[in-house]
Coordinates of C-alpha atoms and ligand atoms in Angstrom, one line a residue:
X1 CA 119.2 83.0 97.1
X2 CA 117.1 79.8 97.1
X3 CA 116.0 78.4 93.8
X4 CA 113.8 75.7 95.3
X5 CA 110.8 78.7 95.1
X6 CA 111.7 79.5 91.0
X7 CA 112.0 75.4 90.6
X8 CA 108.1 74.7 91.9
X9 CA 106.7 77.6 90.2
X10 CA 107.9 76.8 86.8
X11 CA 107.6 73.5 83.7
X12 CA 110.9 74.5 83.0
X13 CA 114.5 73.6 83.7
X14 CA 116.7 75.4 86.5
X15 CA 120.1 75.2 86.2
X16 CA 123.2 76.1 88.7
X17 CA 127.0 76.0 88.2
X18 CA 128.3 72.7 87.4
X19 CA 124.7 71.2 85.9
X20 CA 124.8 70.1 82.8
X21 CA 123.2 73.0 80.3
X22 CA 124.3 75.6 82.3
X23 CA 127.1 76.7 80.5
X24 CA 125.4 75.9 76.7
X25 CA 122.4 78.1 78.1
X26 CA 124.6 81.4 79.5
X27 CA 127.9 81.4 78.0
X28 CA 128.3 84.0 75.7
X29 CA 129.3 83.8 71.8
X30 CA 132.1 86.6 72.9
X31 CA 134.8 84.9 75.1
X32 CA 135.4 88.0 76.4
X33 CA 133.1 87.9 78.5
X34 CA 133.7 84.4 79.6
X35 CA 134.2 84.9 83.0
X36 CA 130.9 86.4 83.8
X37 CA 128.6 83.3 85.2
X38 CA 125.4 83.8 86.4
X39 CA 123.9 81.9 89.7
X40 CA 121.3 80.0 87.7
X41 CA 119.8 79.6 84.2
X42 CA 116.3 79.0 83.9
X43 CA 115.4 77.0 81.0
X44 CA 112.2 78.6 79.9
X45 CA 109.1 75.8 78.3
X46 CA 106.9 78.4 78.3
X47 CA 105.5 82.1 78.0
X48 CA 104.2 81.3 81.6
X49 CA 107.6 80.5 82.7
X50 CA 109.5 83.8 81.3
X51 CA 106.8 85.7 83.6
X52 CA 107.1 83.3 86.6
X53 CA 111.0 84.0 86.1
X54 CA 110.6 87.6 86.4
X55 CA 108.2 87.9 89.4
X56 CA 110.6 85.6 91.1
X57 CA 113.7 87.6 90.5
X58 CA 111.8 90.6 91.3
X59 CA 110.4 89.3 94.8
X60 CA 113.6 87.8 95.4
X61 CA 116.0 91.2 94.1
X62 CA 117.9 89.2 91.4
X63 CA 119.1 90.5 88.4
X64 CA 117.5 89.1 85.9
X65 CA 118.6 89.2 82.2
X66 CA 116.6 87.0 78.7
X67 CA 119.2 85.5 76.3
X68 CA 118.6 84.9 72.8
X69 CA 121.3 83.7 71.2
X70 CA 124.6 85.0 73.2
X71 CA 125.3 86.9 70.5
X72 CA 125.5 90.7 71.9
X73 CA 128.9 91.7 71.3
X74 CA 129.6 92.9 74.7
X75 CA 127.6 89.9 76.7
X76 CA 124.8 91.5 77.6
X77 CA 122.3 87.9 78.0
X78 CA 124.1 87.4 80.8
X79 CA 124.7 88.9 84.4
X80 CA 126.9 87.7 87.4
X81 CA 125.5 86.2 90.3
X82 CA 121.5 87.0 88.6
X83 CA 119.3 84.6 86.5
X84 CA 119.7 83.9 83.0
X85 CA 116.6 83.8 81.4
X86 CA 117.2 80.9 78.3
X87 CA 115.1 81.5 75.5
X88 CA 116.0 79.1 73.2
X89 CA 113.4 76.1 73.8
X90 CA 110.9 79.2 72.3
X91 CA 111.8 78.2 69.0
X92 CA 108.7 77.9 67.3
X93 CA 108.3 78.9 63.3
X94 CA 105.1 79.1 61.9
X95 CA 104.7 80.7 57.8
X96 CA 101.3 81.7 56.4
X97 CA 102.2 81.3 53.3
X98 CA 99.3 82.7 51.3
X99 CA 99.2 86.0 53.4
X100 CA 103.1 85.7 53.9
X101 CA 103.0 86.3 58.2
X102 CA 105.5 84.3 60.0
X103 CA 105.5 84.4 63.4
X104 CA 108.5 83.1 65.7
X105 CA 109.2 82.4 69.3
X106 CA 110.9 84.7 71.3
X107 CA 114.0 82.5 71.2
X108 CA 114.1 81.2 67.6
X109 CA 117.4 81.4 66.0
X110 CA 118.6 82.5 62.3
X111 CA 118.6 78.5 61.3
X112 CA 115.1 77.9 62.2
X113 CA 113.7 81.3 60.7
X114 CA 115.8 80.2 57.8
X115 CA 114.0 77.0 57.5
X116 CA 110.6 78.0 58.0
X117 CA 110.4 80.1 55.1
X118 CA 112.9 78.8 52.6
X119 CA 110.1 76.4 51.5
X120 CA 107.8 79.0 50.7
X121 CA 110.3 81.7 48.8
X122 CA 109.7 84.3 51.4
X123 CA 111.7 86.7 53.8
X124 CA 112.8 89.3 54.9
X125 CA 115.6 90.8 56.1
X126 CA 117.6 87.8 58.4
X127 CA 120.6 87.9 59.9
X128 CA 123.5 85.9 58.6
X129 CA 124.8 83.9 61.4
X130 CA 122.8 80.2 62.3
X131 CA 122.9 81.3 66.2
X132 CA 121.6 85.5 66.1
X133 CA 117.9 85.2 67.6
X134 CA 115.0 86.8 66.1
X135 CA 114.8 88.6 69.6
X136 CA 118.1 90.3 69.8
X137 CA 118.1 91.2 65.8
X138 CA 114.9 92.2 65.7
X139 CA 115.2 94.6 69.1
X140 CA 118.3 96.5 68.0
X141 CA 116.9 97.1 64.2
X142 CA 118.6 94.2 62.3
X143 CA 120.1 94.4 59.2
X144 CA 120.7 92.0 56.3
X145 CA 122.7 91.6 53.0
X146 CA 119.3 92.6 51.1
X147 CA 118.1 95.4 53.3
X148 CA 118.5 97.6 51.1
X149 CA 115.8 95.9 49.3
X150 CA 114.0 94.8 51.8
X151 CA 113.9 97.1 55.1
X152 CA 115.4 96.3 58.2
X153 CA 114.0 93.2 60.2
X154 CA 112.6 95.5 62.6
X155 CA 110.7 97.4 59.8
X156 CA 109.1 94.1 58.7
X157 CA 107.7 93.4 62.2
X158 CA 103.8 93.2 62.5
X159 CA 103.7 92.7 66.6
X160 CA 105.3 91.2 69.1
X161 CA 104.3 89.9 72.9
X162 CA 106.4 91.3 75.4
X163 CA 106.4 89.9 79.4
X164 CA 107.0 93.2 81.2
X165 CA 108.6 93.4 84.5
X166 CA 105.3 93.5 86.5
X167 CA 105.1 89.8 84.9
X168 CA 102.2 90.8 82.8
X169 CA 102.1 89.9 78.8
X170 CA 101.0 92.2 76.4
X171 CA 100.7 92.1 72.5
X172 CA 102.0 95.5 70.7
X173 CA 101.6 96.2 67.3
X174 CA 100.6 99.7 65.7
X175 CA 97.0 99.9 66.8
X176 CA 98.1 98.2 70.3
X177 CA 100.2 99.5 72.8
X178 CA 101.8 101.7 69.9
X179 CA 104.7 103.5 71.8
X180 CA 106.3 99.8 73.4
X181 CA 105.7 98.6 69.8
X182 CA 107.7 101.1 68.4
X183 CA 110.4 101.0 70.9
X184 CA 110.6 97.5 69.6
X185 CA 111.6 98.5 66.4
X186 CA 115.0 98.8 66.7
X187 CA 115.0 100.4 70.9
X188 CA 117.1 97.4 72.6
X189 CA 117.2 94.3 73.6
X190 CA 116.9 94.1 77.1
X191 CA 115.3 97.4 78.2
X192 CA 111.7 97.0 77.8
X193 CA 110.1 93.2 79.1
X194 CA 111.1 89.8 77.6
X195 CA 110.0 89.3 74.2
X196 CA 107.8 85.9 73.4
X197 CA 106.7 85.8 70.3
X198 CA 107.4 88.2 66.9
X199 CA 105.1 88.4 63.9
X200 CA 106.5 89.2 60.5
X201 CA 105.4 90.5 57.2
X202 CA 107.7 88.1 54.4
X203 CA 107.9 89.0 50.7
X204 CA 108.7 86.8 47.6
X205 CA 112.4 86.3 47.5
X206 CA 114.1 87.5 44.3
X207 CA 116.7 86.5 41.9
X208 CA 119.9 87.3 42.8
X209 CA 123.8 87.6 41.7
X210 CA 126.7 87.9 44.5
X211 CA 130.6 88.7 43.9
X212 CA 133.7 88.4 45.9
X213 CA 136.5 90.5 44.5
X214 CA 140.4 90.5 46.3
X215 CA 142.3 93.3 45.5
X216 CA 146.2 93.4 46.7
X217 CA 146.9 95.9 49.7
X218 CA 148.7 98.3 47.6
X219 CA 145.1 99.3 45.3
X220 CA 143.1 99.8 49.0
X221 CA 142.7 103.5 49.1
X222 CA 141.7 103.5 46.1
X223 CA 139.4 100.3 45.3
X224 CA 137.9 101.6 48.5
X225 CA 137.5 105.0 47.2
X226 CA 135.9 104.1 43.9
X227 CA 133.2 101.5 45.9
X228 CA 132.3 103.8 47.9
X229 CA 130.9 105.4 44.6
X230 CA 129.7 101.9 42.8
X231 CA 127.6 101.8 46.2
X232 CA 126.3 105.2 46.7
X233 CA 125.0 105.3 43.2
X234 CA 123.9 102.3 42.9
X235 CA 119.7 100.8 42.8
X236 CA 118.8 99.8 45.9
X237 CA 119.1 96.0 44.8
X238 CA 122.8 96.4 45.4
X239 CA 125.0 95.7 48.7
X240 CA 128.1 95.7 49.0
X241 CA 130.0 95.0 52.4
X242 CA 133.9 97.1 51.5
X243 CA 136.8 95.5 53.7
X244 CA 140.1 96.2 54.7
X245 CA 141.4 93.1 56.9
X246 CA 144.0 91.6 58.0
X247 CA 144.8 87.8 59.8
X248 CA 147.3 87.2 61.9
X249 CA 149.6 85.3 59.0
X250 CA 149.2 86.6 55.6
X251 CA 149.2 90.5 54.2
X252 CA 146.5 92.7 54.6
X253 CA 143.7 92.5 51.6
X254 CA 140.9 94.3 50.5
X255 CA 138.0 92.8 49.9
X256 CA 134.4 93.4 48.1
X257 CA 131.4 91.1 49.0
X258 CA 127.9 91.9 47.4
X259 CA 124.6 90.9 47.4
X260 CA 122.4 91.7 44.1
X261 CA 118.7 91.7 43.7
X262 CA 119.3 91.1 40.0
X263 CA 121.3 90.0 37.4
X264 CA 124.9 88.9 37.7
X265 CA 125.0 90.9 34.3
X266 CA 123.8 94.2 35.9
X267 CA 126.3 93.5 38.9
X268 CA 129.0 93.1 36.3
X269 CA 128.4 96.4 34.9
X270 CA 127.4 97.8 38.2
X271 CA 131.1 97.0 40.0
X272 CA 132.6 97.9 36.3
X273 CA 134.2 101.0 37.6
X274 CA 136.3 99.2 40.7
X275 CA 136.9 96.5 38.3
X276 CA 138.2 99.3 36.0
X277 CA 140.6 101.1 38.9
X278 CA 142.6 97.8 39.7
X279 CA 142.6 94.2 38.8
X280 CA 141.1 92.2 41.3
X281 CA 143.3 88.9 41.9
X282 CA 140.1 87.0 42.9
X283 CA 137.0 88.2 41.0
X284 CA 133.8 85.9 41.1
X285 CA 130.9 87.1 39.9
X286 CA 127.6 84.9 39.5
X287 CA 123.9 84.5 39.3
X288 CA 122.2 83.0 42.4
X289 CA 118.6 81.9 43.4
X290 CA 118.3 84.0 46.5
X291 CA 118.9 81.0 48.6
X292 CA 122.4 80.5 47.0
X293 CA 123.3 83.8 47.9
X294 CA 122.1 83.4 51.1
X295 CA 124.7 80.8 51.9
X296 CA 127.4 82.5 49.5
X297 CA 126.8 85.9 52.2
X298 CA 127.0 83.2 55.3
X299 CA 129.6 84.9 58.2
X300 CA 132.3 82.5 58.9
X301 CA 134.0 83.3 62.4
X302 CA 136.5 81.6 64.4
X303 CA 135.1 83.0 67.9
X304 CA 137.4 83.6 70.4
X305 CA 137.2 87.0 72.0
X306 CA 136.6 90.1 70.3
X307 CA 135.0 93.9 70.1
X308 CA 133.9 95.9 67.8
X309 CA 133.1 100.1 67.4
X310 CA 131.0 101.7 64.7
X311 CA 130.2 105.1 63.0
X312 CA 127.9 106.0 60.5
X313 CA 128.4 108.4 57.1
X314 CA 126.0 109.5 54.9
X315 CA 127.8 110.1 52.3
X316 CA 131.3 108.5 51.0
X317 CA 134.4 108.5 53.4
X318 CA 137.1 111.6 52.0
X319 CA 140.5 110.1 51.0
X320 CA 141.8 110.5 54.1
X321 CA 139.4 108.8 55.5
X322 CA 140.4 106.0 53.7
X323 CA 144.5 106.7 54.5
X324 CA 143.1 106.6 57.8
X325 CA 141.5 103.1 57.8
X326 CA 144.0 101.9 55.7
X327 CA 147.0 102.9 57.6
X328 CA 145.4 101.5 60.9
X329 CA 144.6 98.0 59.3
X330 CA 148.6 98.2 57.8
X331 CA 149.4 98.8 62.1
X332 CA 147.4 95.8 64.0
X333 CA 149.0 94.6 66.7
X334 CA 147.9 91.1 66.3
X335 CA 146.7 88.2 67.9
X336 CA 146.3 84.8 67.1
X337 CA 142.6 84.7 66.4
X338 CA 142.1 83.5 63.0
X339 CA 139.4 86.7 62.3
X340 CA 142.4 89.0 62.6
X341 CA 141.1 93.0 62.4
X342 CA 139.6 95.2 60.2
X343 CA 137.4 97.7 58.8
X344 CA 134.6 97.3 57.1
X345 CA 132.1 99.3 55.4
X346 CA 128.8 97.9 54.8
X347 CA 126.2 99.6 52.7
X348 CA 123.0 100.8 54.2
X349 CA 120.6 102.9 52.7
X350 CA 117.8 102.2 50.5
X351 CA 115.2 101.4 51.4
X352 CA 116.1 101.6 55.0
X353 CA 116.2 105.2 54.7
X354 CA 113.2 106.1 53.2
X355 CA 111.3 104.8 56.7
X356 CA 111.3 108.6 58.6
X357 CA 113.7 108.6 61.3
X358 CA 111.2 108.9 64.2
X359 CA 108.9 106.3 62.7
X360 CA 110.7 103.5 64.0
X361 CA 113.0 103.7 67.5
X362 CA 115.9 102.4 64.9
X363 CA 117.6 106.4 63.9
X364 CA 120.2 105.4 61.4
X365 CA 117.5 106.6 58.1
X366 CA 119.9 108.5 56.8
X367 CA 123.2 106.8 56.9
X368 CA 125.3 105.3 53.2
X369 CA 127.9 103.3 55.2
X370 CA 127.7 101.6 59.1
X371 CA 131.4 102.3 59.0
X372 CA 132.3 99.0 61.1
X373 CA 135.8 98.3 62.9
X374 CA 136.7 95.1 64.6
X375 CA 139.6 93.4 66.7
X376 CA 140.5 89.7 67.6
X377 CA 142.1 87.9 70.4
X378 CA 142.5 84.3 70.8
X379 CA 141.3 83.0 74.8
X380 CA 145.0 82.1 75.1
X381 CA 146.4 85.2 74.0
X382 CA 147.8 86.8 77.0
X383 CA 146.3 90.4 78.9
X384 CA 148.8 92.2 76.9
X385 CA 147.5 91.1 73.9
X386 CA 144.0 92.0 74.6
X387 CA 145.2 95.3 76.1
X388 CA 147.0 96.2 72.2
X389 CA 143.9 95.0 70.5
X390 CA 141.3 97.4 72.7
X391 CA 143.8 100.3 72.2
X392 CA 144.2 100.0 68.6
X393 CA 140.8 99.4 68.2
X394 CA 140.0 102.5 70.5
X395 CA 142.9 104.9 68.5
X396 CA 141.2 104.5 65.2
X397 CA 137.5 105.0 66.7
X398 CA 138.8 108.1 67.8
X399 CA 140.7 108.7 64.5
X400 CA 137.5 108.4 62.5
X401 CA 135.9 110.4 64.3
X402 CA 137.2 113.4 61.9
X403 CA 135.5 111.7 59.4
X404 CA 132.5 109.9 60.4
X405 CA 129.5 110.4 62.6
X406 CA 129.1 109.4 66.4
X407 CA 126.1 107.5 65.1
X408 CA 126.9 103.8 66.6
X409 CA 125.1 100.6 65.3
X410 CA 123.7 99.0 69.2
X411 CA 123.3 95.5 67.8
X412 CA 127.0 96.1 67.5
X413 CA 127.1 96.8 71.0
X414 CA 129.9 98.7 71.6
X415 CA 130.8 99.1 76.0
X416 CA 133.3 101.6 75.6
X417 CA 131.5 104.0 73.7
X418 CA 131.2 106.9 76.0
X419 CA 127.7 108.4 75.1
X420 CA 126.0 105.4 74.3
X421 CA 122.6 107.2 74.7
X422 CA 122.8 109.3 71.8
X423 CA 125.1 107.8 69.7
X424 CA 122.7 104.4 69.8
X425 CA 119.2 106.2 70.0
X426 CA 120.2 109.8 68.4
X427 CA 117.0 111.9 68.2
X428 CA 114.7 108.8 69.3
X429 CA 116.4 108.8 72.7
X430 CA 113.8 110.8 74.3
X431 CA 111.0 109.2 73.4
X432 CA 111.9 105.6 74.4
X433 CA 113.0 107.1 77.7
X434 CA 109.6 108.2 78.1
X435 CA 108.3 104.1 77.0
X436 CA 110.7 102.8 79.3
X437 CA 109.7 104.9 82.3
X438 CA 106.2 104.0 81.5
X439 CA 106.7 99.8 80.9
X440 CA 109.2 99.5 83.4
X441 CA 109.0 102.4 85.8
X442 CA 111.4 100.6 88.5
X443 CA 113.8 100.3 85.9
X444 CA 114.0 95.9 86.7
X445 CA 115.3 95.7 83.1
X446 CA 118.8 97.1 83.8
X447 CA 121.6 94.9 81.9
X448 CA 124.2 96.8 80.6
X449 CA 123.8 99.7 78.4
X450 CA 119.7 99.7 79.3
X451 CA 118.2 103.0 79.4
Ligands
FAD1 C1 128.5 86.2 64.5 C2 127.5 87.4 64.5 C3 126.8 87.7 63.4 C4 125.9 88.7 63.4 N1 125.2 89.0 62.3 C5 124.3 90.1 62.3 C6 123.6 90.5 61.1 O1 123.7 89.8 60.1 N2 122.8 91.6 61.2 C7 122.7 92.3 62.3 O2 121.9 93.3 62.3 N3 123.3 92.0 63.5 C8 124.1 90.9 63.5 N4 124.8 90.6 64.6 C9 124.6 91.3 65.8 C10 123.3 90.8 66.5 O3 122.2 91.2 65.9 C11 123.2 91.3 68.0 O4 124.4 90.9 68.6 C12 122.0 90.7 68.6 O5 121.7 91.5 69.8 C13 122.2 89.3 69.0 O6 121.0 88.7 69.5 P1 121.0 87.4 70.4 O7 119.6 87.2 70.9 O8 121.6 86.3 69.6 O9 121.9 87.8 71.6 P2 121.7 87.9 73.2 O10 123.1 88.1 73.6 O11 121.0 86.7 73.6 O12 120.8 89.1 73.4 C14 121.1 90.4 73.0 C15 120.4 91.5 73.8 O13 119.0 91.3 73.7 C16 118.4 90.9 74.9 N5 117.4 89.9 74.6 C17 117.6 88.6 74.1 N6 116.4 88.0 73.9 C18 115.4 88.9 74.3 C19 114.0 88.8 74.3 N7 113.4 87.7 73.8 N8 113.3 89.9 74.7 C20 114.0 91.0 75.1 N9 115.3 91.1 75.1 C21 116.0 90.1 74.7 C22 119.5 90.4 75.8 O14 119.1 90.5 77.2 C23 120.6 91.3 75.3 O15 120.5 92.5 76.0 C24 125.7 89.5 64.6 C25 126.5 89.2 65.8 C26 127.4 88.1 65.7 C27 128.2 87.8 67.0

């Protein structure tokens, strides 16, 4: 492949193996995945670039892939031997703040959304890592602290401008080009064009409490059972994220982190029950401005290499369930990433599920818990290591499955789940088929996991 044609048709930067900005431009967040390099990165300057990239890879049979952030969970922004299209110089934030709009780049991160609309009080549903783009969030639904409050990101999308693979740009939005606008609602990254701008629709932020409760190992199954209650009967202005984890030194914990769009009195009363069932060692419950919270919420990770597997449930785990989870967590194998394992059940609901399932390409409108597992592995731990971690992790998927749906979570992109189709897309699958074979009939758009 010669690069000297992509190099004179773009403003941008093209980068090969060994350049400096290649690897910060395709390495992805999850070590795991390394080892996968790419044969060039181009560094996009423009919305003229991301369609000159495409038309190039297309004439020239490369694979082609956008990157975000690097934060899909199985590597998806990037693509051996293919181009890596960067994103991030799209990093553009712009707030109305008297209509509330805010419209970003196609390659803005979580920091920069963060910053544009702090100033104002407004926003809505962000993720909670600096790095996450708006692109890859907003694609595969996107789901915050306050989403119960607030929607998902993708439900608080107004349009979007999408480079398809002919190398055309067009704007979607409901009145435009409704069927790719709804298949950006929660559809994919990676499956339909290259995304170049998103327009939002913020709301004021509200005041808000947050806790952190630690219970000792031996109250799990039941702390967990009880929560599972607090949070299911709960106003939508509660989330709570339930966790059973455990770090490579140190004894398993359970843990309770919530987000309230209230008082910290309410929340008090609200987690009175759990309080009730065991004393927390660590319990600290407070009033926030929303900003506070924000930060209190923030996801601290070590990196290294690591995968993840999710279910849904609509209604509270059974008991043994729970055992289940908990007996897992008790049997890690270990590693020597600092993140350790887990399980974790965050709350969904709210209003997330009172959007009708096939009004967004996003199915999950009916789900109480994403029930979430995860496995670590430090880049030094040896193949055996990994190997224990991807089979334990894989043992208590199956496990749960007695218990929880097939339903999986595709921003937690999960490569060995088996029917990926349906458990991602569920009764949406159809129709986005149908918008893919329409936008991108040659199917150029074909990373990993794309339909
Ligand atoms: C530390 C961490 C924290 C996270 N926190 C949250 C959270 O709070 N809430 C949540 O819902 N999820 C969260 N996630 C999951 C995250 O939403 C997904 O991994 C998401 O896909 C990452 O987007 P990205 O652009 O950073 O990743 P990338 O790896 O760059 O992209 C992900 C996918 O989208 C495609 N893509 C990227 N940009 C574009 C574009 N402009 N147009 C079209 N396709 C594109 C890529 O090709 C790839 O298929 C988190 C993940 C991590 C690792």
């Amino acid at each position: 492949m010669s690069l000297a044609g992509l190099r004179a048709r773009v403003r941008g930067t093209v980068l090969e193996p060994g350049d400096t900005g290649f690897t910060e431009g395709s390495r992805p967040f999850n070590s795991r995945y390394a080892d996968v390099i790419p044969a060039a990165v181009l560094s996009v300057a423009s919305v003229e670039d991301v369609a000159a990239g495409i038309t190039w890879a297309r004439e020239n049979s490369v694979p082609l892939v956008a990157r975000g952030g690097g934060h899909s969970y199985s590597g998806a922004s990037v693509t051996a031997g293919g181009l890596v299209l960067d994103l991030r110089r799209l990093d553009s934030v712009s707030v109305d703040a008297d209509s509330g709009l805010v419209t970003a780049g196609g390659g803005a991160r979580m920091k920069a959304l963060y910053a544009g609309v702090q100033p104002h009080d407004l926003v809505f549903s962000l993720g909670n890592s600096d790095e996450v783009s708006i692109a890859g969030l907003t694609l595969g639904g996107g789901v915050a602290a306050v989403s119960r409050g607030y929607g998902l990101t993708c439900d608080a999308l107004l349009s979007t401008d999408v480079v398809l693979a002919d190398g055309t740009t067009v704007t979607c939005s409901a009145d435009v080009n409704p069927d790719l606008f709804w298949a950006c609602q929660g559809g994919g990254g990676g499956n339909f064009g290259v995304n170049t701008s998103f327009t939002f629709q913020a709301q004021a932020v509200r005041p808000s409490a947050t806790c952190l409760l630690l219970w000792e190992w031996s109250h799990a199954t039941e702390v967990v059972m009880c929560m599972q209650e607090v949070q299911r009967d709960a106003p939508d202005g509660l989330s709570v994220r339930i966790g059973l984890s455990r770090a490579p030194d140190g004894p398993p914990m359970v843990s309770v982190v919530g987000w309230h769009l209230g008082s910290a009195e309410e929340l008090r009363s609200l987690l009175a029950p759990a309080l009730a069932v065991a004393r927390p060692f660590r319990a600290d419950i407070a009033d926030r401005t929303f900003w506070e919270a924000k930060e209190y919420v923030q996801h601290e990770t070590a990196g290294g290499s690591f995968a993840g597997r999710t279910r849904t449930t609509p209604v509270p785990l059974s008991e043994a369930g729970v055992r289940t989870l908990v007996a897992a967590v008790d049997k890690w194998p270990g590693s020597r990433n600092p993140d350790g394992a887990g399980a974790a059940l965050f709350g969904w609901g709210g209003a997330i599920n009172r959007v009708p399932v096939e009004a967004t390409a996003f199915p999950h409108r009916n789900t109480l818990f994403l029930v979430s597992l995860d496995t670590s592995w430090a880049v030094d731990d040896g193949p055996e290591v990994m190997r224990d971690n991807l089979d334990w992790i894989g043992a208590l998927y199956e496990d749960m499955g007695e218990y929880a749906s097939g339903a999986s979570y595709l921003n937690f992109t999960d490569p060995e789940l088996a029917d990926w189709r349906t458990a991602y897309h569920g009764p949406n699958l159809a129709r986005l088929v149908e918008v893919k074979r329409r936008y991108d009939p040659d199917r150029f758009f074909r990373s990993h996991q794309a339909l």
